Structures are given as structure tokens and as C-alpha cells.
GROMACS .gro file of C-alpha atoms in nm:
model
   91
    1UNK     CA    1 -15.262  -3.019   4.845
    2UNK     CA    2 -15.202  -3.005   4.469
    3UNK     CA    3 -15.173  -2.672   4.289
    4UNK     CA    4 -15.279  -2.623   3.929
    5UNK     CA    5 -15.162  -2.394   3.652
    6UNK     CA    6 -15.428  -2.166   3.509
    7UNK     CA    7 -15.317  -2.194   3.146
    8UNK     CA    8 -15.293  -2.569   3.092
    9UNK     CA    9 -15.528  -2.679   3.370
   10UNK     CA   10 -15.303  -2.972   3.462
   11UNK     CA   11 -15.151  -3.059   3.797
   12UNK     CA   12 -14.804  -2.935   3.892
   13UNK     CA   13 -14.682  -3.295   3.912
   14UNK     CA   14 -14.771  -3.371   3.550
   15UNK     CA   15 -14.441  -3.364   3.358
   16UNK     CA   16 -14.610  -3.295   3.023
   17UNK     CA   17 -14.746  -2.974   3.171
   18UNK     CA   18 -14.399  -2.876   3.296
   19UNK     CA   19 -14.249  -2.935   2.950
   20UNK     CA   20 -14.527  -2.729   2.793
   21UNK     CA   21 -14.474  -2.443   3.038
   22UNK     CA   22 -14.098  -2.407   2.985
   23UNK     CA   23 -14.124  -2.376   2.606
   24UNK     CA   24 -14.334  -2.101   2.458
   25UNK     CA   25 -14.570  -2.182   2.175
   26UNK     CA   26 -14.540  -2.561   2.144
   27UNK     CA   27 -14.217  -2.744   2.064
   28UNK     CA   28 -13.866  -2.664   2.183
   29UNK     CA   29 -13.641  -2.504   1.924
   30UNK     CA   30 -13.406  -2.794   1.856
   31UNK     CA   31 -13.224  -2.792   1.522
   32UNK     CA   32 -12.993  -3.029   1.335
   33UNK     CA   33 -12.637  -2.972   1.452
   34UNK     CA   34 -12.730  -2.859   1.804
   35UNK     CA   35 -12.551  -3.013   2.102
   36UNK     CA   36 -12.791  -3.138   2.369
   37UNK     CA   37 -12.679  -3.185   2.728
   38UNK     CA   38 -12.909  -3.439   2.890
   39UNK     CA   39 -13.003  -3.494   3.254
   40UNK     CA   40 -12.910  -3.864   3.242
   41UNK     CA   41 -12.577  -3.985   3.101
   42UNK     CA   42 -12.533  -4.239   2.823
   43UNK     CA   43 -12.390  -4.575   2.944
   44UNK     CA   44 -12.047  -4.460   2.820
   45UNK     CA   45 -12.064  -4.170   3.069
   46UNK     CA   46 -12.116  -3.877   2.830
   47UNK     CA   47 -12.417  -3.644   2.867
   48UNK     CA   48 -12.362  -3.456   2.537
   49UNK     CA   49 -12.539  -3.557   2.215
   50UNK     CA   50 -12.542  -3.408   1.863
   51UNK     CA   51 -12.877  -3.379   1.682
   52UNK     CA   52 -12.874  -3.556   1.344
   53UNK     CA   53 -13.248  -3.545   1.270
   54UNK     CA   54 -13.533  -3.343   1.422
   55UNK     CA   55 -13.902  -3.413   1.370
   56UNK     CA   56 -14.151  -3.632   1.555
   57UNK     CA   57 -13.845  -3.834   1.658
   58UNK     CA   58 -13.492  -3.715   1.728
   59UNK     CA   59 -13.190  -3.900   1.595
   60UNK     CA   60 -12.898  -3.812   1.821
   61UNK     CA   61 -12.533  -3.921   1.830
   62UNK     CA   62 -12.343  -3.960   2.156
   63UNK     CA   63 -12.037  -3.735   2.160
   64UNK     CA   64 -11.851  -3.982   2.380
   65UNK     CA   65 -11.875  -4.312   2.191
   66UNK     CA   66 -12.048  -4.222   1.862
   67UNK     CA   67 -12.355  -4.445   1.911
   68UNK     CA   68 -12.668  -4.321   1.730
   69UNK     CA   69 -13.006  -4.336   1.905
   70UNK     CA   70 -13.363  -4.262   1.790
   71UNK     CA   71 -13.590  -4.115   2.060
   72UNK     CA   72 -13.949  -3.988   2.055
   73UNK     CA   73 -13.961  -3.607   2.068
   74UNK     CA   74 -14.144  -3.584   2.403
   75UNK     CA   75 -13.903  -3.821   2.581
   76UNK     CA   76 -13.599  -3.639   2.444
   77UNK     CA   77 -13.734  -3.290   2.528
   78UNK     CA   78 -13.813  -3.401   2.881
   79UNK     CA   79 -13.451  -3.507   2.939
   80UNK     CA   80 -13.279  -3.197   2.792
   81UNK     CA   81 -13.087  -2.989   3.046
   82UNK     CA   82 -12.921  -2.741   2.808
   83UNK     CA   83 -12.895  -2.674   2.432
   84UNK     CA   84 -12.574  -2.543   2.276
   85UNK     CA   85 -12.599  -2.384   1.933
   86UNK     CA   86 -12.313  -2.265   1.711
   87UNK     CA   87 -12.521  -1.994   1.537
   88UNK     CA   88 -12.735  -1.737   1.722
   89UNK     CA   89 -13.114  -1.795   1.719
   90UNK     CA   90 -13.309  -1.631   1.437
   91UNK     CA   91 -13.538  -1.342   1.541
   0.00000   0.00000   0.00000
């Protein structure tokens, strides 16, 4: 039996709905200079990436080997486990 959320009217198993539910008001607050810890590691073994560009696509740099990768925003947000920020979030 599949359950549904009242707000987005999508099934629980739909990952887009899960991403929408965990961030309030649309997009995740990812800024240039943030350190993203991903669920899946880079082939070099590191799971930490630095954000170089944020928009419809993210340009991220692996903190292990220095390789730069461009990813669509939805795919990148789906794989984020944790965000580290040097400055506190603005109110």
C-alpha cells in the first residue's frame, strides 16, 4: 500500500517529492564556497566537494583530487548528505 503526502500529492517513493519536502520553499540553500558531503564517493574516494558555481547547474571541485564536475541542480541536491558553511546562515 502506497502512502501519499498531502502537500505535494506525490507518492512516498517519488524522490523528487522527498527532495521537495526536506527543503522549505523551493531550492536548497547552497552557496559558492560551501563544502558538500555527498552520499556517493568520487572515484578517488573522497565524498567532499567545494561549490564553485551555483545556479541551474552546480560546478563542484573534488576536495580529494581537484577534478571539477558540472552537475544538474536536481541530481546534485538529491545526492547531498550534509552542507558545511564557513559563515552562519543569514536570517
